[in-house]
Coordinates of C-alpha atoms in Angstrom, one line a residue:
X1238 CA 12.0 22.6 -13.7
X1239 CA 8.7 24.5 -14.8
X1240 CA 6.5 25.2 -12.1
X1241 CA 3.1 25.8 -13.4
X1242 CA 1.0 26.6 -10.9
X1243 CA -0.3 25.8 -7.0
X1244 CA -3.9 24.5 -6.8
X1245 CA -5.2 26.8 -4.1
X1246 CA -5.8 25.5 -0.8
X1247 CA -6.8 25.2 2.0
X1248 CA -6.8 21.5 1.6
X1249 CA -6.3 19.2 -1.6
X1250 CA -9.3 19.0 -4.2
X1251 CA -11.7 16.4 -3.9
X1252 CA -12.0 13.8 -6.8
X1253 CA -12.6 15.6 -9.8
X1254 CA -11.9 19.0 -8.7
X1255 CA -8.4 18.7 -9.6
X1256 CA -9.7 19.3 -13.4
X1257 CA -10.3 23.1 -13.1
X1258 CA -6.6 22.9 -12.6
X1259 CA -5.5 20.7 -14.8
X1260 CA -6.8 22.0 -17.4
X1261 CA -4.8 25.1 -17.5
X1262 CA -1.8 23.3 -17.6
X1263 CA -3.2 21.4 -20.6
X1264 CA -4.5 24.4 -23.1
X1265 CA -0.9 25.8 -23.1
X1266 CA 0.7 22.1 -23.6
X1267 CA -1.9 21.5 -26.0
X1268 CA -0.5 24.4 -28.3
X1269 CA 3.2 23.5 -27.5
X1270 CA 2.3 19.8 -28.9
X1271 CA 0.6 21.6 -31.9
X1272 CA 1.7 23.7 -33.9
X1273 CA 3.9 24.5 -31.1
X1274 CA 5.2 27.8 -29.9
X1275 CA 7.3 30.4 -32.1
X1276 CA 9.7 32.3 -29.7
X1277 CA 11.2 35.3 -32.2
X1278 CA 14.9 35.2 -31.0
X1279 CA 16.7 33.0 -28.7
X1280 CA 20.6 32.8 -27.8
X1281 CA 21.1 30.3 -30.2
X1282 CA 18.7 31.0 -33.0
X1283 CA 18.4 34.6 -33.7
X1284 CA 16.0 33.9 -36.8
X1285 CA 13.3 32.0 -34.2
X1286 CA 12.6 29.1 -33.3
X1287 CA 9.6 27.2 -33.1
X1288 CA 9.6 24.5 -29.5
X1289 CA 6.9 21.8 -29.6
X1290 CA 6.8 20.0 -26.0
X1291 CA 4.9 16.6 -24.9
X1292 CA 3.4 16.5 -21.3
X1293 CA 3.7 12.8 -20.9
X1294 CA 4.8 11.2 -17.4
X1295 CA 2.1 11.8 -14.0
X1296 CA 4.5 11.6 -10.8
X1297 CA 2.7 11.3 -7.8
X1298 CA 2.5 8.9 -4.8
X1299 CA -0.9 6.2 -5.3
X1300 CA -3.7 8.4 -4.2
X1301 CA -2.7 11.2 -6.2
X1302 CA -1.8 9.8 -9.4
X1303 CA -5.2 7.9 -9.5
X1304 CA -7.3 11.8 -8.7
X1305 CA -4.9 12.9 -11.4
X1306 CA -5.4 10.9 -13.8
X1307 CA -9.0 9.5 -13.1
X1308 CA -8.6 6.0 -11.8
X1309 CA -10.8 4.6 -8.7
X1310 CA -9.0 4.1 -5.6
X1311 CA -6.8 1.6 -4.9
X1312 CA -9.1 -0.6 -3.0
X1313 CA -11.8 -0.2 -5.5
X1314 CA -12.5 -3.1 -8.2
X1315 CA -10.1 -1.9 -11.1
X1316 CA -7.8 -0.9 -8.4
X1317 CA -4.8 -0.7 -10.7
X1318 CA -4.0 2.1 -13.3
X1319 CA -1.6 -0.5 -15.7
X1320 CA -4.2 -3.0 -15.7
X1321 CA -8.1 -4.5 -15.0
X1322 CA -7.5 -7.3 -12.8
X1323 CA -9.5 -7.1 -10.3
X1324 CA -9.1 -6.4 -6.8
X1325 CA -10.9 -10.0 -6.2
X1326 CA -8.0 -11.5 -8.0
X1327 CA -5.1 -9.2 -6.3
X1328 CA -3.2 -12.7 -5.7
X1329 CA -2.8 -13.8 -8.8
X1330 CA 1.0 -12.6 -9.8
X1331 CA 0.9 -14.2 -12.9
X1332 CA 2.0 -10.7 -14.9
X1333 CA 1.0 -12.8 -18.6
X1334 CA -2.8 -13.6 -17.7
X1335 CA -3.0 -9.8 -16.6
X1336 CA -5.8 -7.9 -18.8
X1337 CA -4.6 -5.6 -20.1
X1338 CA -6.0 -1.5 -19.9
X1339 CA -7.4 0.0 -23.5
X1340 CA -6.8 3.1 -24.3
X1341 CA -9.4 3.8 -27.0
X1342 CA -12.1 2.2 -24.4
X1343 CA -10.8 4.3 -21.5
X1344 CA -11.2 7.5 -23.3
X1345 CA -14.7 6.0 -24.1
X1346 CA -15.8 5.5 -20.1
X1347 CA -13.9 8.9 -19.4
X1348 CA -16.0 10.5 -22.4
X1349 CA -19.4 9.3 -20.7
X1350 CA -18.7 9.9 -17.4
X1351 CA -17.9 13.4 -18.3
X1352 CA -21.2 13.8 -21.1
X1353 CA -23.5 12.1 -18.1
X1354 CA -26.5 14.2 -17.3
X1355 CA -26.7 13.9 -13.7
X1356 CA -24.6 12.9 -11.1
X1357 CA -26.3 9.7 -10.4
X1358 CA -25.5 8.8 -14.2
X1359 CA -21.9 10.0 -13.3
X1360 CA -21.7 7.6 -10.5
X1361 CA -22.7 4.6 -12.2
X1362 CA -20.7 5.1 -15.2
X1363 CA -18.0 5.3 -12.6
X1364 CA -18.8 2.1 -10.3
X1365 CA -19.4 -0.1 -13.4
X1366 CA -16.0 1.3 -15.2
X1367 CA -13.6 2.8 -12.3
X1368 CA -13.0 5.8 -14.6
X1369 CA -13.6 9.5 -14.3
X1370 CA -12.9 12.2 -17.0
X1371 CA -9.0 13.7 -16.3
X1372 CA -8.3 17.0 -18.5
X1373 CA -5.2 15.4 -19.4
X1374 CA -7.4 13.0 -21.6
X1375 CA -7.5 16.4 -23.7
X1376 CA -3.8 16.0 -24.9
X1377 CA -4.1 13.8 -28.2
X1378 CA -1.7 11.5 -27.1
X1379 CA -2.1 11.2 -23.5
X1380 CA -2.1 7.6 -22.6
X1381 CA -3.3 7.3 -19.0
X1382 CA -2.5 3.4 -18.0
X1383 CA 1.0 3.8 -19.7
X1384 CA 2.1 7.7 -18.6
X1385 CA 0.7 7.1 -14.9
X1386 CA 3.8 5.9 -13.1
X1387 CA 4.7 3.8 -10.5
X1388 CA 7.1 5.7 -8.4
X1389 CA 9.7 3.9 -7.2
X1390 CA 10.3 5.4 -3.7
X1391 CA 6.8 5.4 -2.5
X1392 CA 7.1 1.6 -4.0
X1393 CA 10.2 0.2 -2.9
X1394 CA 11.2 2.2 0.5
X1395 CA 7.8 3.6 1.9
X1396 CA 5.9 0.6 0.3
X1397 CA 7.3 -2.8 0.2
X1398 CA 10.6 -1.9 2.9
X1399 CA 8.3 -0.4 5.0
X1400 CA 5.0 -3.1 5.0
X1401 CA 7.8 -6.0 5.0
X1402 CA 9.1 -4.9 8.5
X1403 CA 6.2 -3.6 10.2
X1404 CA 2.9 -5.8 9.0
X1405 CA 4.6 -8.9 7.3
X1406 CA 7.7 -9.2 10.2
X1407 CA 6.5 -6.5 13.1
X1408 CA 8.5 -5.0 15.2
X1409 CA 8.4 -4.9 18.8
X1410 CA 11.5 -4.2 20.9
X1411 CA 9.7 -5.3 24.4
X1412 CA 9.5 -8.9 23.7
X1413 CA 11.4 -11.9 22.2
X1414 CA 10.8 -12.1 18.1
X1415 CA 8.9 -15.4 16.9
X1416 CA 9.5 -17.7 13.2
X1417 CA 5.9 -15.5 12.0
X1418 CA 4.1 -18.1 11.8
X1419 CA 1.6 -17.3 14.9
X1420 CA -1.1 -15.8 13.7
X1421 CA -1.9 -12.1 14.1
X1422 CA -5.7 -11.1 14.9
X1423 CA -7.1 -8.3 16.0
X1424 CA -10.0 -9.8 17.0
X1425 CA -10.0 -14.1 16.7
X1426 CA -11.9 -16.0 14.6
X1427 CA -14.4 -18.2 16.2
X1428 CA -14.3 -22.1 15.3
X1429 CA -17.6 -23.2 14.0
X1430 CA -19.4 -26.4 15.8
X1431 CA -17.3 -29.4 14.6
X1432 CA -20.7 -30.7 12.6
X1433 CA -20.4 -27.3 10.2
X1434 CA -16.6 -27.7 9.5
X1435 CA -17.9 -31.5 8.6
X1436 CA -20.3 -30.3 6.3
X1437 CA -18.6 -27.8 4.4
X1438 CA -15.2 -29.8 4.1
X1439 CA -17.5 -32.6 2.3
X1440 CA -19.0 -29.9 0.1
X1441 CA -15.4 -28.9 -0.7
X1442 CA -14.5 -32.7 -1.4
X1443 CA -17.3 -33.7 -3.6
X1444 CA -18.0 -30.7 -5.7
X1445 CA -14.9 -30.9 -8.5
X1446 CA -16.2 -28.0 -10.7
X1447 CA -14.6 -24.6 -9.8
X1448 CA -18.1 -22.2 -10.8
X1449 CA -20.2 -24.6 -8.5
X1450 CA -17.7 -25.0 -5.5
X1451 CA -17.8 -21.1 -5.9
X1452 CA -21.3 -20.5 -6.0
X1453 CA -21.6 -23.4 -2.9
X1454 CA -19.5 -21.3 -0.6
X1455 CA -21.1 -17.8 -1.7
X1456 CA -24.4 -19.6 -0.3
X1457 CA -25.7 -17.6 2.7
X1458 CA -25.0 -20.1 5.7
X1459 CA -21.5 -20.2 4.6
X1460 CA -19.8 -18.0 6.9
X1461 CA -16.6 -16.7 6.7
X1462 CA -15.1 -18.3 9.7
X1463 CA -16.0 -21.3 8.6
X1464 CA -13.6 -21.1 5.5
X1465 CA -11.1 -19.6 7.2
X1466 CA -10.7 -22.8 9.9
X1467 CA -11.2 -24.7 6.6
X1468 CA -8.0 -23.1 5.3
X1469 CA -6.2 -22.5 8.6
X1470 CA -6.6 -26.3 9.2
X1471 CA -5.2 -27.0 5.8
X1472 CA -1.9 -24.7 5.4
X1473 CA -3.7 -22.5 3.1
X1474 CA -3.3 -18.6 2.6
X1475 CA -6.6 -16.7 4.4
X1476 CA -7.9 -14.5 1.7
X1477 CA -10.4 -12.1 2.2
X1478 CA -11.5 -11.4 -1.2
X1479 CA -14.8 -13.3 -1.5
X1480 CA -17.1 -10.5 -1.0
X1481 CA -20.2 -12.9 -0.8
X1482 CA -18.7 -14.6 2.3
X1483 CA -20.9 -13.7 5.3
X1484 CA -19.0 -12.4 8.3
X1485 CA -18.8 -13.9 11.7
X1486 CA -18.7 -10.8 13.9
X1487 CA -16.8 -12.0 16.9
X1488 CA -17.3 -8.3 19.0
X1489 CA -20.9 -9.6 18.4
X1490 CA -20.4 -13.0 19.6
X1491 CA -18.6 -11.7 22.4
X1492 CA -21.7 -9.2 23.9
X1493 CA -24.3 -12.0 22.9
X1494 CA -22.2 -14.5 25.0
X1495 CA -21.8 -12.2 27.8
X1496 CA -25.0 -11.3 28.0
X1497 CA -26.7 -14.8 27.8
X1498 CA -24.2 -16.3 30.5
X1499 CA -25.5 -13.1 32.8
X1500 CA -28.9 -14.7 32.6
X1501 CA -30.0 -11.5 30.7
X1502 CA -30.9 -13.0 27.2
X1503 CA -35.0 -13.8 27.0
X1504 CA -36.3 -16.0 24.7
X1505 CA -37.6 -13.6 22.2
X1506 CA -33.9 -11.6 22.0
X1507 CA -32.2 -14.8 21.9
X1508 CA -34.9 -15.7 18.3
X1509 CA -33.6 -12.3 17.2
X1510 CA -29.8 -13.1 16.8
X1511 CA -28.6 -14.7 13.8
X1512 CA -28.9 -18.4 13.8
X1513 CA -24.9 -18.7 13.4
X1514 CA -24.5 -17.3 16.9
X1515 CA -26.6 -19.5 18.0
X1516 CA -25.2 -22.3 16.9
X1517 CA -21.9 -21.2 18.6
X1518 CA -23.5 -20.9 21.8
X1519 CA -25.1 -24.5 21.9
X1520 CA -22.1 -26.0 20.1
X1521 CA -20.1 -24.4 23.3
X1522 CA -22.5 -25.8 25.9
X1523 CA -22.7 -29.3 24.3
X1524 CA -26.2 -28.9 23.1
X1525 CA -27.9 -30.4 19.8
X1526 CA -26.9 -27.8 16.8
X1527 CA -29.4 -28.9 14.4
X1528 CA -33.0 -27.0 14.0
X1529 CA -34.5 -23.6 13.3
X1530 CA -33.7 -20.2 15.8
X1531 CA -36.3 -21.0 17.9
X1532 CA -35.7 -24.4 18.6
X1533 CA -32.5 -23.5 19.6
X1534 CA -33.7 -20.8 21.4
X1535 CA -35.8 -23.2 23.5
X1536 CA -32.7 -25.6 23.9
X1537 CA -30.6 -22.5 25.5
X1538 CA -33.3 -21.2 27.8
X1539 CA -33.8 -24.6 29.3
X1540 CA -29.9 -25.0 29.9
X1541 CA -30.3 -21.6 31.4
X1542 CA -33.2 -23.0 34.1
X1543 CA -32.0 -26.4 34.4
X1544 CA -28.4 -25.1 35.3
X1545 CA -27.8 -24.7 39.1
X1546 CA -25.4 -22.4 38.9
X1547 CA -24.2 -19.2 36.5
X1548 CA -21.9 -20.5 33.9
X1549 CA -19.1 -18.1 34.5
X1550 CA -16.5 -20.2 33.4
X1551 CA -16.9 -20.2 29.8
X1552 CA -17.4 -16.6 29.8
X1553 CA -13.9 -17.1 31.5
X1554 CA -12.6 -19.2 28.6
X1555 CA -13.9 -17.3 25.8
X1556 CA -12.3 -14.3 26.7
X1557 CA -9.3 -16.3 27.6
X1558 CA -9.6 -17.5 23.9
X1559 CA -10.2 -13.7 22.7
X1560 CA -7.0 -12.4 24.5
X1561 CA -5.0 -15.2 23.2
X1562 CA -5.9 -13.4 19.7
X1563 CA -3.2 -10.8 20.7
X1564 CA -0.3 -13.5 20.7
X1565 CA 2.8 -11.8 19.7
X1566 CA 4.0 -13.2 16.0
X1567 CA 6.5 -10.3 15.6
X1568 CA 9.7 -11.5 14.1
X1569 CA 11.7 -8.5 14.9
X1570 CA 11.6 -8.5 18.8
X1571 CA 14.3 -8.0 21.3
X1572 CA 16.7 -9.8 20.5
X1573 CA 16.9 -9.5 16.9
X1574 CA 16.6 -5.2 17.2
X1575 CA 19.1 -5.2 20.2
X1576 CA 21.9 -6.9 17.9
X1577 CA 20.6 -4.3 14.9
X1578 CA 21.4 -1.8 17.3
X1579 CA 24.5 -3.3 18.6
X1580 CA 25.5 -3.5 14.9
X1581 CA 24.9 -0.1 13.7
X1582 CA 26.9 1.4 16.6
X1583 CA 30.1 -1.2 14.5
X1584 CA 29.1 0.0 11.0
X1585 CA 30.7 2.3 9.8
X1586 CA 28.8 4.3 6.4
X1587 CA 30.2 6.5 4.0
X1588 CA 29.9 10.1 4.0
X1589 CA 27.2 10.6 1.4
X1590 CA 24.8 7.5 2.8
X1591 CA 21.9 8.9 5.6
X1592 CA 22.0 7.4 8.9
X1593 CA 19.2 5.6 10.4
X1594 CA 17.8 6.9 14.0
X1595 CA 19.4 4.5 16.7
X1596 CA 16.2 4.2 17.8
X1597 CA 14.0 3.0 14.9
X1598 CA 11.2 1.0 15.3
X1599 CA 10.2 2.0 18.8
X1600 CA 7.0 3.8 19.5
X1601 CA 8.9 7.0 20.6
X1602 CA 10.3 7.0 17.5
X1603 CA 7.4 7.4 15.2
X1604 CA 7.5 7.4 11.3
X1605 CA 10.7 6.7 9.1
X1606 CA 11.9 8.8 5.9
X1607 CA 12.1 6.6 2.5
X1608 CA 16.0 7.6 3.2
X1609 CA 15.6 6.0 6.6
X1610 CA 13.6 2.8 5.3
X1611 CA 16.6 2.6 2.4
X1612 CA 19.5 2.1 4.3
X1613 CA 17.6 0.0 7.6
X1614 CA 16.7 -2.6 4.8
X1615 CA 19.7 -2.4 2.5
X1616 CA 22.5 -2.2 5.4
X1617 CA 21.8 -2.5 8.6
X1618 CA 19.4 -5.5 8.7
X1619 CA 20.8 -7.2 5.7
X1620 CA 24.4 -7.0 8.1
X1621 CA 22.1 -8.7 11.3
X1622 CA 20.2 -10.6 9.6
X1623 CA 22.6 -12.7 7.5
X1624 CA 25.2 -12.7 10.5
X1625 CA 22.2 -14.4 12.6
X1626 CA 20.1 -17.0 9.9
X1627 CA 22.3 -17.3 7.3
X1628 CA 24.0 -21.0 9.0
X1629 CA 20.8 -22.8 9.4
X1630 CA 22.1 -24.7 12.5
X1631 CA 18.7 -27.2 13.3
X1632 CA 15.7 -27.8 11.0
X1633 CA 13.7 -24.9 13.0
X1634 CA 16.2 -22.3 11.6
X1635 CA 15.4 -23.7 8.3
X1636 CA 12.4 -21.5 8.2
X1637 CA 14.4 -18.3 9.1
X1638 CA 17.1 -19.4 5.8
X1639 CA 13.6 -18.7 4.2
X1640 CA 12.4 -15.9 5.2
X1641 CA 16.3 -14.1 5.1
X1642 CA 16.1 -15.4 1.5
X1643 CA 12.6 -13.8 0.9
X1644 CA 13.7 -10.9 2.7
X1645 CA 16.6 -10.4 0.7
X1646 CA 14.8 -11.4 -3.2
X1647 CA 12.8 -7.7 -1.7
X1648 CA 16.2 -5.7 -1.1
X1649 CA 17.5 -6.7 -4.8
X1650 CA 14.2 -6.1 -6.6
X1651 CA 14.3 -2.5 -4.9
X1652 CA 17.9 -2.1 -5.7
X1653 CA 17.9 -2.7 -8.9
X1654 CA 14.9 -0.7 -9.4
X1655 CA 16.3 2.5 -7.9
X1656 CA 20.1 1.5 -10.2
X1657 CA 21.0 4.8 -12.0
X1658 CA 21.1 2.8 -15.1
X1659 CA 18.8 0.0 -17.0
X1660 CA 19.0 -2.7 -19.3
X1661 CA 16.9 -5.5 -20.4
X1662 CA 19.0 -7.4 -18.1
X1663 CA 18.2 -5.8 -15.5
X1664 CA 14.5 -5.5 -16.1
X1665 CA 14.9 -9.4 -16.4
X1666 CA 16.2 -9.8 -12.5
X1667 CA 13.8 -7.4 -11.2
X1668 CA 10.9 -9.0 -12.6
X1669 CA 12.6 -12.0 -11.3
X1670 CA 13.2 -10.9 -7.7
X1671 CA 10.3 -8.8 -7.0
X1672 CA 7.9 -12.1 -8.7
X1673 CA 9.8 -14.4 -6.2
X1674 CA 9.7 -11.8 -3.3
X1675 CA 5.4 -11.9 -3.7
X1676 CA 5.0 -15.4 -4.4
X1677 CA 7.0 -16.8 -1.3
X1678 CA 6.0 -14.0 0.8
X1679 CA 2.2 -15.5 0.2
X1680 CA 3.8 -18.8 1.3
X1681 CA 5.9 -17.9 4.1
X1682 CA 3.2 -15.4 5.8
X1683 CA -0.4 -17.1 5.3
X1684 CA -1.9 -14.5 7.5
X1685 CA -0.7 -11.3 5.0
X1686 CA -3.1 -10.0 2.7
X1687 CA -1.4 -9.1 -0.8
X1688 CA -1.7 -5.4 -1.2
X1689 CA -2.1 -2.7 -4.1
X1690 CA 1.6 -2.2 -3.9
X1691 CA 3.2 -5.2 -4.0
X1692 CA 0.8 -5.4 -7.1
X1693 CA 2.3 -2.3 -8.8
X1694 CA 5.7 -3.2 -7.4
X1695 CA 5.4 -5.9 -10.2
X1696 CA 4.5 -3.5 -12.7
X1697 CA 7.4 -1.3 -11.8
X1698 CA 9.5 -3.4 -14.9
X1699 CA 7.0 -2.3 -17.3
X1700 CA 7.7 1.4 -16.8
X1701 CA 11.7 0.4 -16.7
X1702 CA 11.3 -0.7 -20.3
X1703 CA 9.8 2.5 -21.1
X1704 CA 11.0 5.3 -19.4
X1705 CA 14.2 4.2 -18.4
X1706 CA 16.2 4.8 -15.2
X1707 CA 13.7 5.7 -12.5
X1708 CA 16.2 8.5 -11.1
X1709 CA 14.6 10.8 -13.9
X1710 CA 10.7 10.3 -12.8
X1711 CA 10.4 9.3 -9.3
X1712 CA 8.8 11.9 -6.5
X1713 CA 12.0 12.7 -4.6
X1714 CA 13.0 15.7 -6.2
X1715 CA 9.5 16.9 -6.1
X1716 CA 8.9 16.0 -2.1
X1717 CA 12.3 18.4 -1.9
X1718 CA 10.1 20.9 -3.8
X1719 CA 7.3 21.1 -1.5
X1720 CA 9.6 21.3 1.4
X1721 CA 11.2 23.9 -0.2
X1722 CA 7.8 25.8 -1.1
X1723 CA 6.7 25.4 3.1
X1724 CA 10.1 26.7 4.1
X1725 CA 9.0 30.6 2.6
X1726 CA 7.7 33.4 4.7
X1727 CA 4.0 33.5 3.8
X1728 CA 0.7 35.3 5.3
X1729 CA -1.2 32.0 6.1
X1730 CA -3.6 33.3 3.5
X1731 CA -5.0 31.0 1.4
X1732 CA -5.7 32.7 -2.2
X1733 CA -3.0 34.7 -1.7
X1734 CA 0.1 32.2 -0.7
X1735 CA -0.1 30.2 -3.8
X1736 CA 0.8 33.3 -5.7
X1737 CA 3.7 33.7 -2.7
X1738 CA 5.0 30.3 -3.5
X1739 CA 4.7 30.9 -7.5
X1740 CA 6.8 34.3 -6.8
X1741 CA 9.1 32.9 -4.6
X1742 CA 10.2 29.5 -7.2
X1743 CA 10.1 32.3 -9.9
X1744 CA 12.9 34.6 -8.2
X1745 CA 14.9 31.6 -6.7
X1746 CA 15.3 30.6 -10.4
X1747 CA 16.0 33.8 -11.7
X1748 CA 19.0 33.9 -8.8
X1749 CA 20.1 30.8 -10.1
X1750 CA 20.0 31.7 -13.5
X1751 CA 21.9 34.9 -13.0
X1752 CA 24.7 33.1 -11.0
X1753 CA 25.5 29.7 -12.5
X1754 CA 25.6 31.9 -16.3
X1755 CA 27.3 34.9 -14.7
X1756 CA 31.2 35.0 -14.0
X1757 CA 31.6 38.1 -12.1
X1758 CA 27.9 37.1 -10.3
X1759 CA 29.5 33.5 -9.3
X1760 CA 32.9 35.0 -8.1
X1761 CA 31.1 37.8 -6.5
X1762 CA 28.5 35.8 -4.5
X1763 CA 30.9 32.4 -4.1
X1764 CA 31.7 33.3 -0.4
X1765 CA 28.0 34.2 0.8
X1766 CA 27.2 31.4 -0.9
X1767 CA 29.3 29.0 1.5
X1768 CA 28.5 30.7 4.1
X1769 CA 25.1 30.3 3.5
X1770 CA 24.9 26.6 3.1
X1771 CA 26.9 26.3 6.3
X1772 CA 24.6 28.0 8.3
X1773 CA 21.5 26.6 6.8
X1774 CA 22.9 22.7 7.5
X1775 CA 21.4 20.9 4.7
X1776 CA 22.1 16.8 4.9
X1777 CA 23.0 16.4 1.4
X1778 CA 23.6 12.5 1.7
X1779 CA 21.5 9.9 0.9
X1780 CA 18.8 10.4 -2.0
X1781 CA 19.7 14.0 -2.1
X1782 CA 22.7 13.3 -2.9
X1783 CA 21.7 11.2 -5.7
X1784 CA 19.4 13.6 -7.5
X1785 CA 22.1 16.6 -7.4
X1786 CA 24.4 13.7 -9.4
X1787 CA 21.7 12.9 -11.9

């Protein structure tokens, strides 16, 4: 392992920042690649040598590999570094009608963002394109959509193990699990007046061309609670990718309803709300819809003198309605984690395999470790889970068949993905599993957004095909790295503990060196050595465990 360098601190660089060090790196690869270095004598070759060496694979979690390389974000447009759908069209898991990334044109976009005059240039070459200039562009034959990997723990055990239990299940060990079907909102839609779902559901009928449906619901009385009844009503998935959609702020809503049933709202603030508030209101109270703001206006502040009394009650029932927004659609509640833990205590794991916390998924508990997330998904709840839905016993429990099989199409995509060896066989059943996992998951679980990483989770074949078994570039050896790097006695002074940390890899590997290739060293040191390890404690199971057998 070569270290290079540590980017000074005190905190990481901002966006393109990360070129003053990059850049170093690249100038000495860029000689290595050509004509390469001459080293005068080495063990084997006491003539010379000359050593050419390729920088090719970025390893890094999503954030970072996208600074490093100079992608946008992941919840920018061109949100993916292997390809140019768009973030619009994140639900389309069709891999085949993918675009595909250039390289030739993304050196041209990275060539004039960097050659821009000003920064305002800069920033609309990069909101048009999503691409900023990355030193490693420098290196002839840096590819940047095929050398910036997906890595396969931040993937598979902190991505899709991790989202699958606690936003597409939930977990919540203080009540009793539900089929998650009940939809989860943080704050509830409101239903539109039954005469604007009537409107906009004939719209949908009559208009059979896609471009003009489109443009008809990007219109700007077409708000987004309005299609999301329309598809709620209908069994259909609730995206949220039309940006043109107007919102229908219910927090709003809420204060203007408050306030109007508190005989505060005047005629002239009631003109100043949005009309689709007050259509809500007069749609609530029974009252004609139809008519410009200050017609309706006029209808509300006549209800208002005409009424004998405060109408407290609906204020009552709309916030009824808005509480009834936190209805509990967790899947993994008591019952289901009480006989996970009941389990666990029976299970009995091999030596080298972590354990989970007996606690997991309760809020004292906190965050999980990828080696955590691996064996809750790939033992303990595939044990529970099959034990209690896998004999569909009435057509109710149908639906849990389902959502075990989904659950488990996840497990064997990540499995096979994280298999110490590769084949086009097996690149075959992953695309298979992971492309089933995302398409039934959107049809189990209408209310969950697809995200960025189940996205790259169905790249994650593509790099397979490549690079080969992930065990060689994936993060975890590096995350060990960095721990190891915060374990050393510093100052706390940045500028001067990056050079502390350089120091301290240089002389742990000179240490090494001098033992592994030294007899009389290794017999010498073989006892501190063990007693060393013993007192330190290490847990060498699990993924550790894994990369010292690689």
């Amino acid at each position: 392992l070569y270290v290079a360098g540590v980017i000074p601190g005190p905190g990481k660089p901002s966006l393109d920042e990360v070129n003053r060090s990059l850049k170093l790196v690249v100038q000495e690869m860029k000689s290595f690649w050509y004509p390469g270095i001459f080293y005068s004598r080495t063990s084997m070759y006491p003539q010379g040598r000359i050593y050419r060496a390729a920088l090719v694979p970025v390893i890094c979690d999503m954030l970072a590999a996208r600074q490093v390389s100079g992608f946008s974000s992941a919840t920018s447009t061109f949100f993916c570094t292997a390809c140019l759908l768009a973030i619009q069209e994140i639900e389309n898991i069709d891999i085949d009608r993918w675009p595909r990334r250039d390289v030739f044109e993304h050196r041209h976009h990275a060539q004039c963002w960097r050659d821009a005059d000003t920064s305002a240039e800069r920033q609309s070459v990069f909101e048009k394109n999503g691409i900023r200039w990355s030193e490693l562009l420098d290196l002839p034959y840096w590819n940047p959509s095929l050398y910036t990997v997906v890595d396969a723990p931040h993937t598979g055990y902190l991505g899709l193990f991790q989202h699958h239990c606690r936003t597409v299940w939930g977990i919540n060990v203080e009540i009793e699990g539900g089929d998650g079907t009940a939809l989860r909102l943080k704050n509830p839609i409101h239903r539109p007046a039954n005469s604007v779902m009537r409107h906009w559901l004939e719209v949908i009928r009559r208009t059979e061309d896609p471009d003009q449906l489109k443009s008809a619901l990007s219109q700007r009385n077409c708000y987004k609670n309005v299609l999301w009844h329309i598809c709620n009503d209908n069994g259909l998935r609730h995206l949220k990718a039309l940006k043109e959609v107007h919102e229908f702020d219910d927090e709003t809503y809420r204060r203007y309803h408050q306030k109007f049933f508190e005989g505060r709202s005047k005629f002239r603030a009631l003109v100043a709300y949005k009309k689709i508030y007050l259509i809500a209101l007069c749609d609530e109270l029974g009252l004609p819809e139809y008519g410009k703001k200050e017609e309706l206006a006029a209808l509300l502040i006549h209800w208002v003198g005409t009424s004998s009394t405060v109408h407290r009650n609906n204020l009552a029932a709309v916030e009824k309605n808005f509480a009834s927004g936190k209805n509990q659609r967790h899947v993994l509640g008591r019952s289901i984690m009480e006989a996970v833990y009941e389990d666990m205590k029976k299970t009995r794991l091999p030596l080298w395999v972590s354990r989970a916390p007996k606690d997991w998924g309760t809020p004292s508990r906190g965050k999980l470790t990828a080696d955590q997330w691996k064996v809750i998904c790939t033992v303990h709840l595939v044990i529970t889970l099959i034990r209690i839905w896998g004999t569909p016993s009435s057509p109710e429990s149908l639906r849990f068949s389902r959502m075990l099989t989904n659950f488990l199409d996840m497990v064997k995509a990540v499995s096979i993905l994280n298999l110490r060896v590769t084949s086009h066989m097996h690149i075959q059943r992953y695309n298979f599993f992971a492309k089933r996992y995302v398409g039934v998951m959107k049809t189990l679980y209408k209310d969950v957004a697809v995200k960025p990483i189940h996205h790259m989770a169905l790249h994650a074949g593509e790099f397979l095909r490549v690079f080969g078994p992930v065990h060689a570039y994936r993060t975890l050896a590096f995350e060990r790295l960095n721990h190891t790097m915060q374990q050393q006695n510093t100052n706390s002074k940045f500028g001067e503990l990056e050079m502390t940390f350089l120091r301290s890899l240089c002389r742990i590997s000179n240490v090494a060196a001098l033992v592994s290739h030294d007899a009389t060293v290794t017999n010498f040191v073989s006892r501190m050595l063990k007693r060393h390890r013993t007192n330190v404690g290490e847990d060498s199971r699990g993924t550790l465990r894994g990369s010292l057998q690689s």
